[in-house]
XYZ file of C-alpha atoms in Angstrom:
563
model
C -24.348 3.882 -24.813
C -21.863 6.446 -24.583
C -18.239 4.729 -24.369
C -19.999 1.919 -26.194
C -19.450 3.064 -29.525
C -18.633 0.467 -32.374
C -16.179 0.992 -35.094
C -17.458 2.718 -37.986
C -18.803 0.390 -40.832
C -18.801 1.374 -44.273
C -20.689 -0.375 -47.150
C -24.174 -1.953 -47.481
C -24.196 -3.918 -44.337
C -24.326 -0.417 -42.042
C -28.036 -0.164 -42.667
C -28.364 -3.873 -41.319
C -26.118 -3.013 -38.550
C -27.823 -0.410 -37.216
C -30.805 -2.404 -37.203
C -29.722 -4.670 -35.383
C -28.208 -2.311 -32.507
C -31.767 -0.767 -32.453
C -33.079 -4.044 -31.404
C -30.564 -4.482 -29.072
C -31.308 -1.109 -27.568
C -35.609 -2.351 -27.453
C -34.492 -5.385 -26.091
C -32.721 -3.515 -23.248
C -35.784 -1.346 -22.544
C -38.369 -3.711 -22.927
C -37.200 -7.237 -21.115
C -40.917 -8.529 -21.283
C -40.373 -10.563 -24.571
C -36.714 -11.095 -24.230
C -35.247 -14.703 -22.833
C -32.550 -15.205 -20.316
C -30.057 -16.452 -22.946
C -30.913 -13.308 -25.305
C -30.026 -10.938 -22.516
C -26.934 -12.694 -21.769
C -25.855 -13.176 -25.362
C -27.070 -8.827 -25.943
C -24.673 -8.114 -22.720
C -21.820 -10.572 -24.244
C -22.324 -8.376 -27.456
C -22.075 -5.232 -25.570
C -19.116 -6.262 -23.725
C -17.741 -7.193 -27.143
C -17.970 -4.298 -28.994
C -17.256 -1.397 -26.237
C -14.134 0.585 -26.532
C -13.125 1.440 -23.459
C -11.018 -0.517 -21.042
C -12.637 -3.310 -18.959
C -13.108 -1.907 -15.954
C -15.012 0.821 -17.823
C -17.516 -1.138 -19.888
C -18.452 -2.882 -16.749
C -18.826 -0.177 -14.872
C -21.240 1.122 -17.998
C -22.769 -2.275 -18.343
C -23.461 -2.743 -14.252
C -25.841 0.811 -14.568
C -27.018 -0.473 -17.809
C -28.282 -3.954 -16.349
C -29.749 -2.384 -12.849
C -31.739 -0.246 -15.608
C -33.109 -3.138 -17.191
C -33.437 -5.120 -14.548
C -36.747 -2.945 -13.915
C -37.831 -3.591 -17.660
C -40.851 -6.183 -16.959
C -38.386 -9.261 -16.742
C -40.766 -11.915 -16.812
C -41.544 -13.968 -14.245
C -39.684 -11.092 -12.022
C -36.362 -9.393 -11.883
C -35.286 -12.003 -9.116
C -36.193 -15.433 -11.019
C -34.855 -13.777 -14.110
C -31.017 -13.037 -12.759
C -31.222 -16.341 -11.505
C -32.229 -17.829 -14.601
C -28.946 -15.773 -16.340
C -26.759 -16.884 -13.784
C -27.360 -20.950 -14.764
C -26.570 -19.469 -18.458
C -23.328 -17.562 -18.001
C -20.716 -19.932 -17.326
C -21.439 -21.001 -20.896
C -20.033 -18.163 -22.435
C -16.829 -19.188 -20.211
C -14.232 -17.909 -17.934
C -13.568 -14.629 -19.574
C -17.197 -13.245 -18.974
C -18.203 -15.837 -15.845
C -17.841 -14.099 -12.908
C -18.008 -10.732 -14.276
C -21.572 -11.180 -15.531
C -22.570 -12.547 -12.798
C -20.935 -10.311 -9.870
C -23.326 -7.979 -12.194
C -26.057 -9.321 -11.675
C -26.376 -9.726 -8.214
C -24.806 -6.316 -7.559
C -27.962 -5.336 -9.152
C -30.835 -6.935 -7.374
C -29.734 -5.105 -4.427
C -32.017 -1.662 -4.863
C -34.752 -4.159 -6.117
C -35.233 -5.888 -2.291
C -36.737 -2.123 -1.538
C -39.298 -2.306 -4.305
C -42.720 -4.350 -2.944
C -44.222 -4.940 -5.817
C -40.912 -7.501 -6.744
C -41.347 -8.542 -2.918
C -43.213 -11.641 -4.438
C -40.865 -12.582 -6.771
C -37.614 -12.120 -4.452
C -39.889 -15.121 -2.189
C -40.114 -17.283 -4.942
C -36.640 -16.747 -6.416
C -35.002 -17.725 -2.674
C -35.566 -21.477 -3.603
C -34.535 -20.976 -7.445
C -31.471 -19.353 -5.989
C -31.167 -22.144 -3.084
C -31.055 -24.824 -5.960
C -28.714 -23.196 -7.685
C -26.415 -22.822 -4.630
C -26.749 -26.745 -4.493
C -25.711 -27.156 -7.843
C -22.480 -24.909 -7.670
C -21.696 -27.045 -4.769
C -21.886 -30.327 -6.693
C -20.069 -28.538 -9.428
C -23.290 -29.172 -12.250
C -23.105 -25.377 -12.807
C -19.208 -23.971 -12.796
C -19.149 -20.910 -10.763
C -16.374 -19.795 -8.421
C -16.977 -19.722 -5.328
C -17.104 -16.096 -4.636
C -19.917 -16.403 -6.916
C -21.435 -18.731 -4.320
C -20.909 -16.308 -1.539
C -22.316 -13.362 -3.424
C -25.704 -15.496 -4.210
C -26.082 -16.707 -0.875
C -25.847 -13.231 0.613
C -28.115 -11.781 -2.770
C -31.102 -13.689 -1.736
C -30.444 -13.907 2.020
C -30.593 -17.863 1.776
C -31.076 -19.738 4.831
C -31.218 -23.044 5.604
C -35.068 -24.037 5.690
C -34.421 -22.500 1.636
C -31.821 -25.352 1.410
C -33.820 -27.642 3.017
C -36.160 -27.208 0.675
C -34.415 -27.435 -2.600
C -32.695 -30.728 -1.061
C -35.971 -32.174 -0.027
C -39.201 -30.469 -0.729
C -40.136 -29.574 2.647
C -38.995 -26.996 5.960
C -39.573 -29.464 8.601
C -37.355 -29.877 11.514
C -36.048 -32.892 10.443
C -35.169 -31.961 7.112
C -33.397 -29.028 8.643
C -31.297 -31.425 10.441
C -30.759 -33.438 7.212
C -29.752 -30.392 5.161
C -27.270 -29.117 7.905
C -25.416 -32.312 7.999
C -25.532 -32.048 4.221
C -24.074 -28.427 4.006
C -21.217 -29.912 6.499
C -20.150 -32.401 3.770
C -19.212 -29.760 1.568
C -17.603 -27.541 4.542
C -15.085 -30.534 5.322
C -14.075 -31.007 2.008
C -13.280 -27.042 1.532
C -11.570 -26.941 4.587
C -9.446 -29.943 3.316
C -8.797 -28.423 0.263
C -7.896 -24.951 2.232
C -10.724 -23.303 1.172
C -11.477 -21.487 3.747
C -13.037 -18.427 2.514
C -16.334 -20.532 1.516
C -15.777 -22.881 4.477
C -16.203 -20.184 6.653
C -18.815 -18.218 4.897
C -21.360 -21.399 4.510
C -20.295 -22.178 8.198
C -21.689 -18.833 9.538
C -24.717 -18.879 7.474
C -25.933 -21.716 8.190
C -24.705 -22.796 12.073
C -22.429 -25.414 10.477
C -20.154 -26.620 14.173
C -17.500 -27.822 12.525
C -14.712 -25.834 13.641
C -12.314 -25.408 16.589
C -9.531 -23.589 18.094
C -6.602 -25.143 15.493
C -8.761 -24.178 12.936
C -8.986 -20.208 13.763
C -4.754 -20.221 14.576
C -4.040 -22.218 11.257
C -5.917 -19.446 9.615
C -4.549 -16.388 11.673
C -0.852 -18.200 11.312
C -1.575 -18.590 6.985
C -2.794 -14.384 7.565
C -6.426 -14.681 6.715
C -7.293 -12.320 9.654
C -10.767 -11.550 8.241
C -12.098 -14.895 7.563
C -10.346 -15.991 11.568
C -12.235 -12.904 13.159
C -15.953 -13.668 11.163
C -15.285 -17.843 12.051
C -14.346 -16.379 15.994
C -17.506 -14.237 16.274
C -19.611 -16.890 15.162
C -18.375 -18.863 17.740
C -18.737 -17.277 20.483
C -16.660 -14.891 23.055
C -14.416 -17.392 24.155
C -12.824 -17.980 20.514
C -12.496 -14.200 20.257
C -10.284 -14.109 23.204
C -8.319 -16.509 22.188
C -8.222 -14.874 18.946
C -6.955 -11.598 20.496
C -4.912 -13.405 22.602
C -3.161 -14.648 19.349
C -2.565 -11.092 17.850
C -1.253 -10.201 21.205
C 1.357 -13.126 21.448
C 2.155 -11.905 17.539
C 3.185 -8.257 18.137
C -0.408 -7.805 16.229
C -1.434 -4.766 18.509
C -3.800 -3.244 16.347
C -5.705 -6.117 15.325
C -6.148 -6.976 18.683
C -7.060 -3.659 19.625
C -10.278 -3.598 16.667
C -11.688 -6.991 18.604
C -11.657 -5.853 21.732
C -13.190 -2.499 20.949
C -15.713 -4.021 18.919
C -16.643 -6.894 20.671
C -16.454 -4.490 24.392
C -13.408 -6.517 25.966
C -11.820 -4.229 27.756
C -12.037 -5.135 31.049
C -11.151 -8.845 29.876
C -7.959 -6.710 28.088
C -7.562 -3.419 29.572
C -3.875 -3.134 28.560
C -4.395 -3.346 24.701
C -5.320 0.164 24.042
C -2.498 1.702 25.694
C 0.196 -1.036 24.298
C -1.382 -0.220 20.600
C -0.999 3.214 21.114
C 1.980 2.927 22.162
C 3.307 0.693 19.236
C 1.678 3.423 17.074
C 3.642 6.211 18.699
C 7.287 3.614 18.531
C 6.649 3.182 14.867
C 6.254 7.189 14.617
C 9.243 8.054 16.012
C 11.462 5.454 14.375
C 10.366 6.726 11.205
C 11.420 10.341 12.362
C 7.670 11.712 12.223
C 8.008 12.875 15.824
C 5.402 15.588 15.289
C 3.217 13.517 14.462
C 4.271 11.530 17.227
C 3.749 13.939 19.804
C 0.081 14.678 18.303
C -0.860 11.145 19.157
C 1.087 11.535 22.602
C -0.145 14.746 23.706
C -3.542 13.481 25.822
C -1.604 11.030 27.592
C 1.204 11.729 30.479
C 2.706 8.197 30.048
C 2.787 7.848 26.233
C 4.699 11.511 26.099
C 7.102 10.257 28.791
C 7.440 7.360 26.548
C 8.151 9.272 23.602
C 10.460 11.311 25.820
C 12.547 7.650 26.216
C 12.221 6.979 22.702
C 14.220 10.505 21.994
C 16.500 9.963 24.474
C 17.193 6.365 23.402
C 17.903 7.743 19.731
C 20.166 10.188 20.853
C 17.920 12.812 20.252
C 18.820 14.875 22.882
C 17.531 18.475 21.278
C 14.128 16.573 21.275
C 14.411 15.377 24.714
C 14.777 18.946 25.767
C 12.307 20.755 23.622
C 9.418 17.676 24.799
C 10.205 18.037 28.782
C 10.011 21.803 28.155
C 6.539 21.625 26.811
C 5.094 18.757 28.808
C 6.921 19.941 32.285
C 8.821 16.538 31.706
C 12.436 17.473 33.493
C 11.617 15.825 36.518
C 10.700 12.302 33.959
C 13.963 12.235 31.688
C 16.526 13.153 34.727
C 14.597 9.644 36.233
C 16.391 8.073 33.195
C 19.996 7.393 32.901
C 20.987 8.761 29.078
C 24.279 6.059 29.340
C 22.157 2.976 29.586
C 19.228 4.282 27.873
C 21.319 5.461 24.437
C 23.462 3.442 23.018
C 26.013 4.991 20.941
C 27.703 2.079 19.380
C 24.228 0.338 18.310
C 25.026 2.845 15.281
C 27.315 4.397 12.784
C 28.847 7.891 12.899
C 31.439 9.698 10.898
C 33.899 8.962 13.586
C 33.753 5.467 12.826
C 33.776 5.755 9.001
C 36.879 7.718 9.856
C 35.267 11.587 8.243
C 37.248 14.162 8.988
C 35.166 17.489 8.155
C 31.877 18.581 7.683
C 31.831 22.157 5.568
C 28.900 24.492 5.426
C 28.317 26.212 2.091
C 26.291 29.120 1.738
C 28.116 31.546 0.068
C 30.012 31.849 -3.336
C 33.300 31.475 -2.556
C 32.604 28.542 -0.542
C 31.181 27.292 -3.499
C 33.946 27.690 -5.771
C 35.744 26.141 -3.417
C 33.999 23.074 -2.800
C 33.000 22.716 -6.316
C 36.694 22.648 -7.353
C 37.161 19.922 -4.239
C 34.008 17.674 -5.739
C 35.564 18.072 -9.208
C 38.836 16.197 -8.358
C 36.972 13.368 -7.021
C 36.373 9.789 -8.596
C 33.115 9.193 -6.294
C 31.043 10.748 -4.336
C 27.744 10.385 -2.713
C 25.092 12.417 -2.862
C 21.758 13.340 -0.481
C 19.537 16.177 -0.060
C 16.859 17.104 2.991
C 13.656 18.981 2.946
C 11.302 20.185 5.654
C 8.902 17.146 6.050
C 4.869 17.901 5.226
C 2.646 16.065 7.184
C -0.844 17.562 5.456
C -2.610 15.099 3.571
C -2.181 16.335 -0.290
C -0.178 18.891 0.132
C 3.015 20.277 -1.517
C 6.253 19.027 -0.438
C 8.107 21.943 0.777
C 11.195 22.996 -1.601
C 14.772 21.051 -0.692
C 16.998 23.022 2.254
C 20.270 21.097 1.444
C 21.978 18.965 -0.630
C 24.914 16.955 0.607
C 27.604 16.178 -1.503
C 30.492 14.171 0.161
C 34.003 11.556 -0.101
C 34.762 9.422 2.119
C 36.093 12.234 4.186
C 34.733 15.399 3.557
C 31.265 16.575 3.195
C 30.023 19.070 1.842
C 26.528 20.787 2.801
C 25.088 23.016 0.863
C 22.234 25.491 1.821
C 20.266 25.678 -1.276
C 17.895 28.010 -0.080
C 20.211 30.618 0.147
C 22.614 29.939 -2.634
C 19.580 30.203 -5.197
C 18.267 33.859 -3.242
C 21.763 34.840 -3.339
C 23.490 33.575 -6.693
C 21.078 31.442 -8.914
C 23.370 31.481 -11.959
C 26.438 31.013 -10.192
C 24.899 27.774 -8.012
C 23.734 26.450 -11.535
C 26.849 26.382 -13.208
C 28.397 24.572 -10.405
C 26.557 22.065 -9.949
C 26.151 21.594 -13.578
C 29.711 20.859 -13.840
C 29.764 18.447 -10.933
C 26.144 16.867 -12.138
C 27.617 16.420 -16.185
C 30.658 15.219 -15.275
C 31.801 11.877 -16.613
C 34.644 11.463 -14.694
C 32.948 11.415 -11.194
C 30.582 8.642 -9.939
C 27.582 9.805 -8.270
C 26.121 7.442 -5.717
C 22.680 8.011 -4.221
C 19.858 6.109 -2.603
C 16.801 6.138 -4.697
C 18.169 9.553 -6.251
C 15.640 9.591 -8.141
C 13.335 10.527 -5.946
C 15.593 13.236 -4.834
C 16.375 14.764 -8.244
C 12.494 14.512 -8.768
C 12.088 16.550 -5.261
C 15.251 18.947 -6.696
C 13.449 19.557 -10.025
C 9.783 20.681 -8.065
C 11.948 22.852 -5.957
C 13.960 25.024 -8.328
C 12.839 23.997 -11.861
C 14.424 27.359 -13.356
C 17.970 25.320 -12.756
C 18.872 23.202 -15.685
C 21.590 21.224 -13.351
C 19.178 18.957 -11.515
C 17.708 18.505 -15.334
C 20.907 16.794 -16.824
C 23.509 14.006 -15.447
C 26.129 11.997 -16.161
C 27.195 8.632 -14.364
C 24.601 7.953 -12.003
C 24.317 5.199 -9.704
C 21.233 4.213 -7.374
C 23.084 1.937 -4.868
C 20.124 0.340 -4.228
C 19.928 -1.176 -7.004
C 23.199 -3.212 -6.460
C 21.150 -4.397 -3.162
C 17.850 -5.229 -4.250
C 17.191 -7.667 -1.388
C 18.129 -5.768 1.165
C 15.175 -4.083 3.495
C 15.384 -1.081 5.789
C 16.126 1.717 3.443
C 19.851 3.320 3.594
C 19.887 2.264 7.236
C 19.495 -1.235 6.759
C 22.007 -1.138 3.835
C 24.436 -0.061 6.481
C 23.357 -2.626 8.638
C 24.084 -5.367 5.971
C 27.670 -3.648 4.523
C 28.969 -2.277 7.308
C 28.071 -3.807 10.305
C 26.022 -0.917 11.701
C 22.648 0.840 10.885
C 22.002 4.665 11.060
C 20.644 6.500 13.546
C 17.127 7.541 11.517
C 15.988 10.360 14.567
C 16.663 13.370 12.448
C 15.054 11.765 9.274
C 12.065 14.850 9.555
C 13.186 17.323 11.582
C 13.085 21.135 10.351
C 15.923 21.372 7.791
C 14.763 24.922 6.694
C 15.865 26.118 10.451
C 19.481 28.356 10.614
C 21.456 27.515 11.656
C 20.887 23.777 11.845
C 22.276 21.999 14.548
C 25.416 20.364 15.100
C 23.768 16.404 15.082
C 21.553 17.876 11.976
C 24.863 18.954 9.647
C 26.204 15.110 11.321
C 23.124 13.460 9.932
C 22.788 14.728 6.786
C 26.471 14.379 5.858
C 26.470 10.580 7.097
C 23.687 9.963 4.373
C 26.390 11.444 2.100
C 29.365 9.698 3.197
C 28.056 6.556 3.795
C 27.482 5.740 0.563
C 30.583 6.331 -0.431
C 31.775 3.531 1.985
C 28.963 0.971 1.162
C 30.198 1.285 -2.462
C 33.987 0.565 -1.352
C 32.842 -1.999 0.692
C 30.769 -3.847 -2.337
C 33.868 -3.113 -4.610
C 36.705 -4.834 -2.014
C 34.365 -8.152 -1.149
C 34.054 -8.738 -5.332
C 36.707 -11.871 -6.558
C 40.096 -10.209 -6.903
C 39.447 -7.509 -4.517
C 37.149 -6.329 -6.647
C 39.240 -5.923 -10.051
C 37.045 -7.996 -12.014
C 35.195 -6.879 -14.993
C 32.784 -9.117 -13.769
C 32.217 -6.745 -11.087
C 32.785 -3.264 -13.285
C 30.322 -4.653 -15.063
C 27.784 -5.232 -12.693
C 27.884 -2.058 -11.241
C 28.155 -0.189 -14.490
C 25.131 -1.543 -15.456
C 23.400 -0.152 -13.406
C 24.795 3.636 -13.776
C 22.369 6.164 -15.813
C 23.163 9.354 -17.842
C 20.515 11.991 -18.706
C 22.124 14.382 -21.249
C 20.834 17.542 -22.523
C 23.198 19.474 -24.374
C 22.292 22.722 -23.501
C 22.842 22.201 -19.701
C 26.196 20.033 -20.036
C 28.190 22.582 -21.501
C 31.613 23.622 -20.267
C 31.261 26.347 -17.602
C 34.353 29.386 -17.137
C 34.510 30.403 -13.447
């Protein structure tokens, strides 16, 4: 049994114990002899006694059944899971659904076999009844049980017909439809409409219209609203589509038409999905990527082109209409109206009065000393984005260390060809510091990023008063930029989120990026501080915050440093 192992017994009764796991293991081999409720009750015991974790065992125990399942079940494999499945709800909840997801899982590579073709026949009426009974609630299954049976043994409606009434005939068809519709009502009542919809497709139950399929688009089941459409014909899926369109739901609405062949009914939904996809791209900074999915088509690269331009990503603008022979495009386009300067903060308005490039040692003394005689600070780095599935982040460029006035960007890179030592000691004093607060923006992630790139350093290893502003912000959405949004009135301009930080020099709206991300948080903090009762003098409010600060000490890398 492998990960089936029991727990050692000791003591006279092992002999006994053994024998009885050596008829289990016959019993398992041999089903000719052995009764529905043994097998249950010798899977129960199984399940029991394994040691690994659930999803394990039944793993183990699905391969286990599907084995046995050929073992001369008598009067067939079919009839016999049937059989178990009126058993198992007895042994409750707990083992219910599991057991029996089992064993119709593992009919499946019996429909192949012919010589079980017989049986499978026979079983479809067993299986019908017992579909009757779940519906009446004799035998307690849920109903994804139901579904799972139904699909098992293919059940159709002369099969229900039959267990209702004996007989196929067209009449009793008719009768057994108009019975099945009963229960359909009353789980569409009850907002079931997973079953509703699954025993209205199998068995041509029209009992459905168009408020139906938008109540269940507008409550998000998209699945069960697509399978209810098709089964209702081309019309409903238009008006399905026509729904996803109306709700921004591009590529929902672009999966129907290309599987159902609606194109010429919606020939613009391709192009609007892809370019949605290419919108989403580019707000996210991937404009790579972006480009990739662009590059085929002349109008989604001219619309990338806008979406540069409309971030104020005028480098990008450039670089695209060299490539694509675009010039004639963008100087269509009137940068004034199409960017918007004021739709976001810069370190004009947050009143920052230098940005300072370090990437040598005395600029590092320098700006260490500086850091050192602050209270707070905020701190952000930037790597080279990867867009390789799997792969290796690339090591961090820069860190960003900034007041509310000055930033400070640091080329790591260089600093740690150039001086290792000397870049660890500094920032070892700034990171152990007690007497500085260090704001970030899920640093962790950062110092996690800071540790992969240069793990030799102990100063990305070990710090002192460390706050995660967002954490004092947990409702707010939209990252760092829609922090800004919420505190300050404006959002950040996101364009520059993955562009090549590992270029030198970087450029001049690359070094006013990444020290925004710096100084911002400085200013968000300020801004949480003033709005607290008593402009923010509180200890209700020191509290709060402090709460929320970490320290990660190691001894070693905290102590004193001589320059």
């Amino acid at each position: 049994m492998g990960c089936f192992e029991e727990v050692t017994k000791e003591g006279p009764e092992t002999n006994q114990y053994n024998d009885e796991r050596s008829i289990c293991l016959h019993a398992f081999s041999d089903l000719s002899h052995v009764p529905p409720a043994t097998f249950i009750y010798l899977l129960k015991d199984y399940y029991v006694y394994g040691t690994n974790k659930a999803t394990s065992k039944f793993k183990i125990l699905l391969q286990l059944v599907r084995a046995a399942l050929h073992n001369a079940p008598q009067p067939g494999p079919f009839t016999y899971a049937v059989q178990c499945m009126y058993i198992v709800p007895l042994l409750g909840k707990t083992y219910s659904e599991g057991f029996s997801h089992m064993l119709t899982s593992s009919l499946k590579h019996l429909k192949s076999v012919e010589s079980v073709r017989k049986d499978f026949l026979e079983a479809k009426h067993l299986a019908a009844q017992l579909a009757l009974d779940i519906l009446d609630t004799v035998v307690p299954h849920e109903n994804r049980i139901l579904v799972k049976l139904l699909e098992t043994f293919e059940i159709e409606l002369r099969d229900m017909a039959h267990a209702l009434y004996g007989s196929e005939l067209d009449d009793d068809l008719v009768k057994a439809r108009e019975h099945i519709r009963h229960y359909v009502k009353c789980f569409m009542e009850s907002e079931s409409n997973a079953i509703a919809v699954a025993l209205i497709t199998r068995f041509s139950i029209q009992c459905c219209d168009e408020s139906f399929l938008i109540k269940l688009i507008e409550s998000n089941q998209l699945e069960i609203a697509e399978e209810c459409a098709t089964f209702m014909g081309k019309e409903m899926i238009c008006l399905v589509i026509q729904k996803y369109l109306d709700m921004k739901m591009l590529k929902n609405a672009n999966k129907l038409v290309k599987e159902h062949d609606l194109t010429e009914k919606f020939p613009d939904v391709s192009f609007l999905y892809k370019e949605s996809l290419v919108k989403k791209l580019a707000e996210k900074g991937c404009w790579d990527i972006a480009e990739v999915r662009a590059k085929k088509e002349t109008k989604l690269m001219e619309y990338l082109v806008y979406l540069a331009m409309e971030a104020g990503y005028m480098e990008k603008v450039d670089e695209l209409c060299q490539r694509y022979s675009l010039q004639g495009y963008a100087d269509s386009l009137v940068p004034e109206k199409v960017f918007c300067g004021s739709d976001y903060l810069d370190l004009k308005k947050l009143s920052a009065e230098e940005i300072v490039w370090v990437d040598e040692i005395n600029g590092l003394y320098n700006a260490t000393s500086y850091i050192e005689a602050c209270k707070i600070i905020g701190m952000d780095c930037e790597w080279r984005p990867n867009f390789e599935k799997n792969s290796k982040p690339n090591k961090v460029s820069i860190i960003q260390i900034a007041s509310d006035k000055i930033a400070f960007i640091f080329d790591l890179i260089k600093l740690y060809e150039d001086e290792p030592k000397v870049l660890d000691s500094c920032f070892r004093q700034i990171m152990c510091s007690s007497n500085i607060l260090k704001l970030g923006y899920d640093i962790q992630c950062d110092l996690h990023q800071l540790t992969q790139s240069y793990g030799e350093l102990e100063c990305f290893q070990s710090y002192e008063m460390l706050l995660d502003v967002q954490k004092l912000f947990k409702g707010v959405t939209g990252g760092l930029s829609g922090l800004s949004k919420e505190i300050l009135g404006l959002s950040l301009n996101k364009a520059r989120r993955n562009s090549n930080w590992e270029q030198r020099p970087l450029s001049q709206n690359q070094k006013e990026y990444a020290a925004l991300d710096a100084v911002v948080l400085v200013h968000i903090f300020h801004e949480h501080i003033r709005r607290q009762p008593q402009f923010g003098v509180s200890e209700g409010c020191k509290a709060e915050w402090k709460s929320h600060v970490v320290s990660r000490v190691q001894s070693s890398a905290c102590k004193p440093v001589r320059f």
